[in-house]
Amino acid sequence: MIKFFLMVNKQGQTRLSKYYEHVEINKRTLLETEVIKSCLSRSNEQCSFIEYKDFKLIYRQYAALFIVVGVNDTENEMAIYEFIHNFVEVLDDYFSRVGTRVRALGQEDPTCHGAKPVHHNY
Amino acid sequence: MVASSSLLKLQDLIQEIREAKTQAQEREVIQKECAHIRASFRDGDPLHRHRQLAKLLYVHLLGYPAHFGQMECLKLIASPRFTDKRLGYLGAMLLLDERQDAHLLITNSIKNDLSQGIQAVQGLALCTLSATGSAEMCRDLATEVEKLLLQPSAYVRKKAVLTAVHMIRKVPELSNIFLPPCAQLLHEHHHGILLGTITLITELCERSPAALKHFRKMVPQLVHILRTLVTTGYSTEHSISGVSDPFLQVQILRLLRILGRNHEESSETMNDLLAQVATNTDTSRNAGNAVLFETVLTIMDIRSAAGLRVLAVNILGRFLLNSDRNIRYVALTSLLRLVQSDHSAVQRHRPTVVECLREPDVSLSRRALELSLALVNSSNVQAMTQELQGFLESCPPDLQADCASGILLAAERFAPTKRWHIDTTLRVLMTAGTHVRDDAVANLTQLIGGAQELHAYSVRRLYSALAEDISQQPLVQVATWCIGEYGDLLLEGSCEETEPLQVEEEEVLALLERVLQSHMSLPATRGYALTALVKLSTRLRGDNNRIRQVVSIYSSCLDVELQQRAVEYNTLFRKYDHMRAAILEKIPLVERGSSQVDEEAKESKETAQLSEAAPVPTEPEASKLLDLLDLLDGPSGDAQHPPPLDPTPGGALIHLLNLPCAPPPPAPIPHLRVFEREGLQLDLSFVRPPGTPTLLLITVTATNTSGGDVTHFICQAAVPKSFQLQLQAPSGDTVPAQGGLPMTQLLRILNPKKAPLRLKLRLTYNHFGQSVQEIFEVNNLPVETWQ
């Protein structure tokens, strides 16, 4: 089961966060900082899966943006890896149909205003 | 002015915020806007409420507080206009969570919207419900959602299924409502609904065993669905890198795994399909590999045929060769899980696994290490150890400890020859000495001690290693011990197995002194070095001045342990020089585990025994006793030795540790009164411990019924040559008057030849101001004492 879904930029700021299980606000910030730290410190040589407490983190980098998904033990890491890419493709498709400015919004600062995640599977 | 800014569109607000150059400026802009929004909410302007809320939501996304918008969300949801509803529901999802009170208030609105019949609105309501529905709301609205599961519109059905999944997670008891529709939903063609249904069924099965049984009947249908997916050709709608809807495939495989676990019949139905998926999936891209991986996981978890399991392991082996390191990661993790149950299948991939040790990514090399250690067996131990030692040299420090202990363990279990074992342990100690476990030193000394033929070889190798590097403490400890024990072998002649090494005595002593003085040496290591030096005093042919000097220097060392040792050794040199040779003889092998003391403790016990001997001069006196008495045949001093080191050192050490004042459970041998004079009585009691037929324990008890104390009481004993006698320390040297606390002393007599026991006692004490000396033989010794 997906526990949380984060989009983080290279400076470490959270651009989007969605939690699928309730987590306290202050715990969220803590979680996000730690997760971001471990993702940003990975080199190109290392694989995309990290073990963090009782989660598994799967991350992908798109230019200046990191997408991190936290899952529990039962998930297939590679399927989630594929899923992240699918999500990004959907965003690209969706926002490119609207005006250029919103597309800039979508790519540079994808706060997903007005759009709910399309693959609401979990 | 105020009116115009309240009509500020969202895009304009965003632009304003973007134009702010600093954080403070941005805050200012936002605060101003929030004030306007708050005012507008207070005024209750229905036309622009949604716009205000939109701005508020944007501000909330940036991280600013927006709680004052919660009631507005409710109002917007209740409004009939779609634009209002849309923003209202969005706001509800973002701003309201279970902890807020306002939450329950939207239940009614949702209920109305669900039964409305307009798809878009129903969709909104379902979305909100599935994202933030609390347990209460779920219970209230479950039946509504169930009705929507069978609606004609696919859009609504899909959202209803997702809501059902959320409800089951929140309130598992609702499963009886959602179980019946599943069968029909499985016939769907729409992938979205199908995917939702599979997830729903998975959740139901995980939470209730009854549901599990119910859905097992659907395995054939699931198999059919998956087969169709795999065999259909390319479809634009669902294909990702050539694989037809990999997400659905993975989900179905996961469900099959849950259904087939521990259930023969279902597993059998799935076998063919799993083989088909495994062979037909295109593995050039990640999507295909994801499906393949899920297949492997399923095969391993259900009761699959043996051939299928081998296929799964081979797939994992193939993954290991893939250039994508993500795939190698999942392959190593899965193989680790399988290595216990399918050992021989995994063995076939051993070379690939060993290759993975060279991964730059630590998480991969760690897994490769664990897997490699699990794959070591007696046929491949030498090759594997070679690889692992290569790894040890280059791996990061946190893995070194695990690697080192893994190698040592494997060496212990599978070593083909002792020499190989010693070599391997030596190499590990030299490479990663600081990271090995504490018992490595003990194990190695044990090993060397036991391999008589390898003493010369070991000591030479250790000497060369030590000469190069004295910083690795475990190595230094073993090396100094060895040099101390087998120093004579080091100096004499050559050994065929190593290169000829000419070592001078002075060099050896110099090396040991260097170890002693080095600031890198631990106190324990210094102790080893000091003892080794002293042992060399008997092994080396030269004179001992240098050694004596070093020892006397250390007798004023600040470290208490070292000081004690040095003082004792000093005493050994001076007062008990005649005993030195025997005390410093080679240590016989200690049984590992039985005495539960390691090398150091053994050393300290030797010194403890030595100190036992020093203040109690019964031992040397006993030999004089024999001379005096001239009763026993041609005694030589050696009859009384082995002093502390007797042939079962383990046993001696244990008894030393126990220092029994009370003897073990008495066998019924009668007591004997052997001496009486002026109120002082001496009794002997005998015990033959059942486990050791040659051992006799005699307790000498001295009681004093007279009016005056007996002081400076010393009792000595002598036995024939074939016996071995050991006197323990007496409980005291004063026997108080008037029947005070008696003094006891334990004698241990070993009678290996089972000869008739003869015992002579010599007493010296002061009584009534006079010093008394008595010598007598004990008569009437019961037969049971020696038979």
PDB file of C-alpha atoms in Angstrom, chain B residues 481-689:
ATOM      1  CA  TRP B 481      50.984 -15.606  22.933  1.00  0.00           C
ATOM      2  CA  CYS B 482      52.434 -17.808  20.248  1.00  0.00           C
ATOM      3  CA  ILE B 483      55.902 -16.383  20.543  1.00  0.00           C
ATOM      4  CA  GLY B 484      55.779 -16.886  24.265  1.00  0.00           C
ATOM      5  CA  GLU B 485      54.655 -20.468  23.958  1.00  0.00           C
ATOM      6  CA  TYR B 486      56.698 -21.618  21.025  1.00  0.00           C
ATOM      7  CA  GLY B 487      59.616 -19.229  21.074  1.00  0.00           C
ATOM      8  CA  ASP B 488      62.069 -22.088  21.034  1.00  0.00           C
ATOM      9  CA  LEU B 489      60.611 -23.340  17.745  1.00  0.00           C
ATOM     10  CA  LEU B 490      61.006 -19.870  16.321  1.00  0.00           C
ATOM     11  CA  LEU B 491      64.702 -19.781  16.960  1.00  0.00           C
ATOM     12  CA  GLU B 492      65.748 -23.254  16.154  1.00  0.00           C
ATOM     13  CA  GLY B 493      66.348 -24.358  12.606  1.00  0.00           C
ATOM     14  CA  SER B 494      63.981 -23.911   9.734  1.00  0.00           C
ATOM     15  CA  CYS B 495      60.528 -25.058   8.926  1.00  0.00           C
ATOM     16  CA  GLU B 496      59.768 -26.515   5.490  1.00  0.00           C
ATOM     17  CA  GLU B 497      56.526 -24.759   5.091  1.00  0.00           C
ATOM     18  CA  THR B 498      57.743 -21.200   5.248  1.00  0.00           C
ATOM     19  CA  GLU B 499      60.760 -19.437   3.949  1.00  0.00           C
ATOM     20  CA  PRO B 500      63.799 -19.735   6.149  1.00  0.00           C
ATOM     21  CA  LEU B 501      63.728 -17.044   8.717  1.00  0.00           C
ATOM     22  CA  GLN B 502      66.754 -16.259  10.755  1.00  0.00           C
ATOM     23  CA  VAL B 503      65.652 -14.780  13.995  1.00  0.00           C
ATOM     24  CA  GLU B 504      67.916 -13.699  16.764  1.00  0.00           C
ATOM     25  CA  GLU B 505      66.915 -13.858  20.385  1.00  0.00           C
ATOM     26  CA  GLU B 506      67.561 -10.198  20.784  1.00  0.00           C
ATOM     27  CA  GLU B 507      65.207  -9.413  17.928  1.00  0.00           C
ATOM     28  CA  VAL B 508      62.420 -11.365  19.509  1.00  0.00           C
ATOM     29  CA  LEU B 509      62.890  -9.666  22.843  1.00  0.00           C
ATOM     30  CA  ALA B 510      63.083  -6.286  21.159  1.00  0.00           C
ATOM     31  CA  LEU B 511      59.829  -6.917  19.359  1.00  0.00           C
ATOM     32  CA  LEU B 512      58.030  -7.895  22.515  1.00  0.00           C
ATOM     33  CA  GLU B 513      59.332  -4.861  24.276  1.00  0.00           C
ATOM     34  CA  ARG B 514      58.107  -2.699  21.454  1.00  0.00           C
ATOM     35  CA  VAL B 515      54.645  -4.143  21.845  1.00  0.00           C
ATOM     36  CA  LEU B 516      54.814  -3.473  25.565  1.00  0.00           C
ATOM     37  CA  GLN B 517      55.778   0.108  25.110  1.00  0.00           C
ATOM     38  CA  SER B 518      53.622   0.996  22.147  1.00  0.00           C
ATOM     39  CA  HIS B 519      50.788   3.385  22.905  1.00  0.00           C
ATOM     40  CA  MET B 520      48.613   1.479  20.479  1.00  0.00           C
ATOM     41  CA  SER B 521      48.604  -1.610  22.657  1.00  0.00           C
ATOM     42  CA  LEU B 522      45.608  -2.242  24.843  1.00  0.00           C
ATOM     43  CA  PRO B 523      46.219  -3.166  28.499  1.00  0.00           C
ATOM     44  CA  ALA B 524      45.214  -6.725  27.705  1.00  0.00           C
ATOM     45  CA  THR B 525      47.773  -6.879  24.936  1.00  0.00           C
ATOM     46  CA  ARG B 526      50.452  -5.629  27.286  1.00  0.00           C
ATOM     47  CA  GLY B 527      49.541  -8.377  29.686  1.00  0.00           C
ATOM     48  CA  TYR B 528      50.009 -10.926  26.927  1.00  0.00           C
ATOM     49  CA  ALA B 529      53.362  -9.432  26.016  1.00  0.00           C
ATOM     50  CA  LEU B 530      54.639  -9.454  29.571  1.00  0.00           C
ATOM     51  CA  THR B 531      53.666 -13.047  30.116  1.00  0.00           C
ATOM     52  CA  ALA B 532      55.228 -13.988  26.801  1.00  0.00           C
ATOM     53  CA  LEU B 533      58.483 -12.355  27.834  1.00  0.00           C
ATOM     54  CA  VAL B 534      58.574 -14.294  31.043  1.00  0.00           C
ATOM     55  CA  LYS B 535      57.846 -17.549  29.273  1.00  0.00           C
ATOM     56  CA  LEU B 536      60.709 -16.867  26.920  1.00  0.00           C
ATOM     57  CA  SER B 537      63.036 -16.770  29.886  1.00  0.00           C
ATOM     58  CA  THR B 538      62.862 -20.538  29.953  1.00  0.00           C
ATOM     59  CA  ARG B 539      62.672 -21.051  26.228  1.00  0.00           C
ATOM     60  CA  LEU B 540      65.615 -18.991  25.139  1.00  0.00           C
ATOM     61  CA  ARG B 541      69.122 -20.086  25.660  1.00  0.00           C
ATOM     62  CA  GLY B 542      70.681 -16.730  26.468  1.00  0.00           C
ATOM     63  CA  ASP B 543      70.718 -15.217  29.880  1.00  0.00           C
ATOM     64  CA  ASN B 544      67.669 -13.564  31.253  1.00  0.00           C
ATOM     65  CA  ASN B 545      68.970 -10.212  32.333  1.00  0.00           C
ATOM     66  CA  ARG B 546      67.089  -8.297  29.754  1.00  0.00           C
ATOM     67  CA  ILE B 547      63.865 -10.001  30.620  1.00  0.00           C
ATOM     68  CA  ARG B 548      64.385  -9.523  34.312  1.00  0.00           C
ATOM     69  CA  GLN B 549      65.016  -5.865  33.728  1.00  0.00           C
ATOM     70  CA  VAL B 550      61.833  -5.345  31.798  1.00  0.00           C
ATOM     71  CA  VAL B 551      59.836  -7.230  34.366  1.00  0.00           C
ATOM     72  CA  SER B 552      61.195  -5.210  37.231  1.00  0.00           C
ATOM     73  CA  ILE B 553      60.482  -1.970  35.389  1.00  0.00           C
ATOM     74  CA  TYR B 554      56.863  -2.950  35.060  1.00  0.00           C
ATOM     75  CA  SER B 555      56.499  -3.747  38.699  1.00  0.00           C
ATOM     76  CA  SER B 556      55.968  -0.076  39.236  1.00  0.00           C
ATOM     77  CA  CYS B 557      53.636   0.374  36.299  1.00  0.00           C
ATOM     78  CA  LEU B 558      50.488   2.398  36.857  1.00  0.00           C
ATOM     79  CA  ASP B 559      48.203  -0.225  35.412  1.00  0.00           C
ATOM     80  CA  VAL B 560      47.231  -2.467  38.300  1.00  0.00           C
ATOM     81  CA  GLU B 561      46.950  -5.654  36.280  1.00  0.00           C
ATOM     82  CA  LEU B 562      50.356  -5.236  34.714  1.00  0.00           C
ATOM     83  CA  GLN B 563      51.877  -4.287  38.005  1.00  0.00           C
ATOM     84  CA  GLN B 564      50.524  -7.355  39.684  1.00  0.00           C
ATOM     85  CA  ARG B 565      51.828  -9.594  36.974  1.00  0.00           C
ATOM     86  CA  ALA B 566      55.223  -7.938  37.000  1.00  0.00           C
ATOM     87  CA  VAL B 567      55.546  -8.264  40.739  1.00  0.00           C
ATOM     88  CA  GLU B 568      54.613 -11.900  40.634  1.00  0.00           C
ATOM     89  CA  TYR B 569      56.994 -12.645  37.814  1.00  0.00           C
ATOM     90  CA  ASN B 570      59.669 -10.802  39.703  1.00  0.00           C
ATOM     91  CA  THR B 571      59.103 -12.979  42.703  1.00  0.00           C
ATOM     92  CA  LEU B 572      59.271 -15.936  40.411  1.00  0.00           C
ATOM     93  CA  PHE B 573      62.692 -14.895  39.262  1.00  0.00           C
ATOM     94  CA  ARG B 574      64.016 -14.210  42.675  1.00  0.00           C
ATOM     95  CA  LYS B 575      62.576 -16.537  45.246  1.00  0.00           C
ATOM     96  CA  TYR B 576      61.189 -19.377  43.228  1.00  0.00           C
ATOM     97  CA  ASP B 577      63.609 -19.639  40.411  1.00  0.00           C
ATOM     98  CA  HIS B 578      63.752 -23.385  40.738  1.00  0.00           C
ATOM     99  CA  MET B 579      60.081 -23.596  40.033  1.00  0.00           C
ATOM    100  CA  ARG B 580      60.123 -21.279  37.105  1.00  0.00           C
ATOM    101  CA  ALA B 581      60.811 -23.897  34.446  1.00  0.00           C
ATOM    102  CA  ALA B 582      57.953 -26.064  35.468  1.00  0.00           C
ATOM    103  CA  ILE B 583      55.477 -23.283  35.895  1.00  0.00           C
ATOM    104  CA  LEU B 584      56.283 -21.886  32.523  1.00  0.00           C
ATOM    105  CA  GLU B 585      55.904 -25.150  30.674  1.00  0.00           C
ATOM    106  CA  LYS B 586      53.792 -25.288  27.566  1.00  0.00           C
ATOM    107  CA  ILE B 587      50.109 -24.985  28.257  1.00  0.00           C
ATOM    108  CA  PRO B 588      48.165 -28.124  27.484  1.00  0.00           C
ATOM    109  CA  LEU B 589      45.127 -27.670  25.349  1.00  0.00           C
ATOM    110  CA  VAL B 590      42.063 -26.285  27.065  1.00  0.00           C
ATOM    111  CA  GLU B 591      38.775 -27.836  26.024  1.00  0.00           C
ATOM    112  CA  ARG B 592      36.866 -25.176  24.273  1.00  0.00           C
ATOM    113  CA  GLY B 593      33.657 -24.283  26.019  1.00  0.00           C
ATOM    114  CA  SER B 594      34.022 -26.684  28.911  1.00  0.00           C
ATOM    115  CA  SER B 595      35.988 -24.443  31.167  1.00  0.00           C
ATOM    116  CA  GLN B 596      34.481 -21.282  29.774  1.00  0.00           C
ATOM    117  CA  VAL B 597      37.562 -19.241  30.333  1.00  0.00           C
ATOM    118  CA  ASP B 598      39.377 -17.617  27.470  1.00  0.00           C
ATOM    119  CA  GLU B 599      43.102 -17.194  27.057  1.00  0.00           C
ATOM    120  CA  GLU B 600      43.384 -14.159  29.222  1.00  0.00           C
ATOM    121  CA  ALA B 601      41.505 -15.637  32.085  1.00  0.00           C
ATOM    122  CA  LYS B 602      43.616 -18.730  31.800  1.00  0.00           C
ATOM    123  CA  GLU B 603      46.725 -16.615  32.011  1.00  0.00           C
ATOM    124  CA  SER B 604      45.473 -14.756  35.007  1.00  0.00           C
ATOM    125  CA  LYS B 605      44.442 -17.952  36.649  1.00  0.00           C
ATOM    126  CA  GLU B 606      47.921 -19.287  36.184  1.00  0.00           C
ATOM    127  CA  THR B 607      49.231 -16.254  37.929  1.00  0.00           C
ATOM    128  CA  ALA B 608      46.592 -16.617  40.581  1.00  0.00           C
ATOM    129  CA  GLN B 609      47.710 -20.152  41.149  1.00  0.00           C
ATOM    130  CA  LEU B 610      51.230 -18.908  41.225  1.00  0.00           C
ATOM    131  CA  SER B 611      50.321 -16.484  43.934  1.00  0.00           C
ATOM    132  CA  GLU B 612      48.631 -19.329  45.713  1.00  0.00           C
ATOM    133  CA  ALA B 613      51.870 -21.184  45.699  1.00  0.00           C
ATOM    134  CA  ALA B 614      53.995 -18.281  46.822  1.00  0.00           C
ATOM    135  CA  PRO B 615      52.516 -17.456  50.224  1.00  0.00           C
ATOM    136  CA  VAL B 616      51.698 -21.061  51.042  1.00  0.00           C
ATOM    137  CA  PRO B 617      55.084 -22.708  51.154  1.00  0.00           C
ATOM    138  CA  THR B 618      53.620 -26.147  51.591  1.00  0.00           C
ATOM    139  CA  GLU B 619      54.700 -27.266  48.150  1.00  0.00           C
ATOM    140  CA  PRO B 620      58.447 -26.910  48.419  1.00  0.00           C
ATOM    141  CA  GLU B 621      58.330 -27.882  52.048  1.00  0.00           C
ATOM    142  CA  ALA B 622      56.520 -31.023  51.087  1.00  0.00           C
ATOM    143  CA  SER B 623      59.529 -32.176  49.128  1.00  0.00           C
ATOM    144  CA  LYS B 624      61.696 -31.587  52.163  1.00  0.00           C
ATOM    145  CA  LEU B 625      59.160 -33.542  54.077  1.00  0.00           C
ATOM    146  CA  LEU B 626      59.717 -36.471  51.856  1.00  0.00           C
ATOM    147  CA  ASP B 627      63.445 -36.224  52.330  1.00  0.00           C
ATOM    148  CA  LEU B 628      62.966 -36.071  56.055  1.00  0.00           C
ATOM    149  CA  LEU B 629      60.679 -38.932  56.305  1.00  0.00           C
ATOM    150  CA  ASP B 630      62.431 -41.150  53.925  1.00  0.00           C
ATOM    151  CA  LEU B 631      59.468 -43.311  54.031  1.00  0.00           C
ATOM    152  CA  LEU B 632      58.497 -43.201  50.434  1.00  0.00           C
ATOM    153  CA  ASP B 633      60.618 -44.511  47.645  1.00  0.00           C
ATOM    154  CA  GLY B 634      63.222 -42.127  46.225  1.00  0.00           C
ATOM    155  CA  PRO B 635      61.172 -39.028  45.996  1.00  0.00           C
ATOM    156  CA  SER B 636      62.233 -36.367  43.635  1.00  0.00           C
ATOM    157  CA  GLY B 637      61.020 -32.854  43.674  1.00  0.00           C
ATOM    158  CA  ASP B 638      59.087 -33.536  40.538  1.00  0.00           C
ATOM    159  CA  ALA B 639      56.668 -35.777  42.279  1.00  0.00           C
ATOM    160  CA  GLN B 640      55.197 -32.770  43.815  1.00  0.00           C
ATOM    161  CA  HIS B 641      55.029 -30.984  40.519  1.00  0.00           C
ATOM    162  CA  PRO B 642      52.862 -30.421  38.469  1.00  0.00           C
ATOM    163  CA  PRO B 643      52.131 -27.703  40.855  1.00  0.00           C
ATOM    164  CA  PRO B 644      49.217 -25.658  39.669  1.00  0.00           C
ATOM    165  CA  LEU B 645      49.228 -27.110  36.145  1.00  0.00           C
ATOM    166  CA  ASP B 646      47.831 -30.519  36.480  1.00  0.00           C
ATOM    167  CA  PRO B 647      46.894 -32.755  33.543  1.00  0.00           C
ATOM    168  CA  THR B 648      43.305 -31.757  33.477  1.00  0.00           C
ATOM    169  CA  PRO B 649      43.815 -28.022  33.562  1.00  0.00           C
ATOM    170  CA  GLY B 650      40.194 -27.412  32.894  1.00  0.00           C
ATOM    171  CA  GLY B 651      39.248 -29.333  35.959  1.00  0.00           C
ATOM    172  CA  ALA B 652      41.894 -27.681  38.103  1.00  0.00           C
ATOM    173  CA  LEU B 653      40.840 -24.262  36.979  1.00  0.00           C
ATOM    174  CA  ILE B 654      37.233 -24.918  37.734  1.00  0.00           C
ATOM    175  CA  HIS B 655      38.009 -26.067  41.195  1.00  0.00           C
ATOM    176  CA  LEU B 656      40.264 -23.132  41.717  1.00  0.00           C
ATOM    177  CA  LEU B 657      37.477 -20.874  40.678  1.00  0.00           C
ATOM    178  CA  ASN B 658      35.107 -22.538  43.065  1.00  0.00           C
ATOM    179  CA  LEU B 659      37.522 -22.734  45.982  1.00  0.00           C
ATOM    180  CA  PRO B 660      35.230 -25.034  47.836  1.00  0.00           C
ATOM    181  CA  CYS B 661      35.127 -24.729  51.556  1.00  0.00           C
ATOM    182  CA  ALA B 662      32.538 -27.385  51.745  1.00  0.00           C
ATOM    183  CA  PRO B 663      33.398 -30.582  49.918  1.00  0.00           C
ATOM    184  CA  PRO B 664      30.981 -32.096  47.399  1.00  0.00           C
ATOM    185  CA  PRO B 665      28.235 -34.429  48.627  1.00  0.00           C
ATOM    186  CA  PRO B 666      29.911 -36.894  50.911  1.00  0.00           C
ATOM    187  CA  ALA B 667      30.171 -40.530  50.064  1.00  0.00           C
ATOM    188  CA  PRO B 668      29.730 -42.649  53.096  1.00  0.00           C
ATOM    189  CA  ILE B 669      33.372 -43.171  54.045  1.00  0.00           C
ATOM    190  CA  PRO B 670      33.862 -43.045  57.779  1.00  0.00           C
ATOM    191  CA  HIS B 671      35.665 -40.146  59.423  1.00  0.00           C
ATOM    192  CA  LEU B 672      38.977 -40.684  61.045  1.00  0.00           C
ATOM    193  CA  ARG B 673      40.433 -38.996  64.019  1.00  0.00           C
ATOM    194  CA  VAL B 674      44.129 -38.975  63.428  1.00  0.00           C
ATOM    195  CA  PHE B 675      45.574 -36.765  66.078  1.00  0.00           C
ATOM    196  CA  GLU B 676      44.816 -35.412  69.470  1.00  0.00           C
ATOM    197  CA  ARG B 677      46.951 -33.425  71.836  1.00  0.00           C
ATOM    198  CA  GLU B 678      46.022 -31.132  74.671  1.00  0.00           C
ATOM    199  CA  GLY B 679      42.620 -30.379  73.308  1.00  0.00           C
ATOM    200  CA  LEU B 680      43.595 -29.954  69.703  1.00  0.00           C
ATOM    201  CA  GLN B 681      41.966 -32.566  67.512  1.00  0.00           C
ATOM    202  CA  LEU B 682      42.526 -33.355  63.929  1.00  0.00           C
ATOM    203  CA  ASP B 683      39.923 -35.227  61.922  1.00  0.00           C
ATOM    204  CA  LEU B 684      39.953 -36.428  58.383  1.00  0.00           C
ATOM    205  CA  SER B 685      36.866 -36.867  56.255  1.00  0.00           C
ATOM    206  CA  PHE B 686      36.996 -38.507  52.853  1.00  0.00           C
ATOM    207  CA  VAL B 687      35.046 -38.032  49.695  1.00  0.00           C
ATOM    208  CA  ARG B 688      35.319 -39.952  46.457  1.00  0.00           C
ATOM    209  CA  PRO B 689      33.475 -37.896  43.845  1.00  0.00           C
TER     210      PRO B 689
END
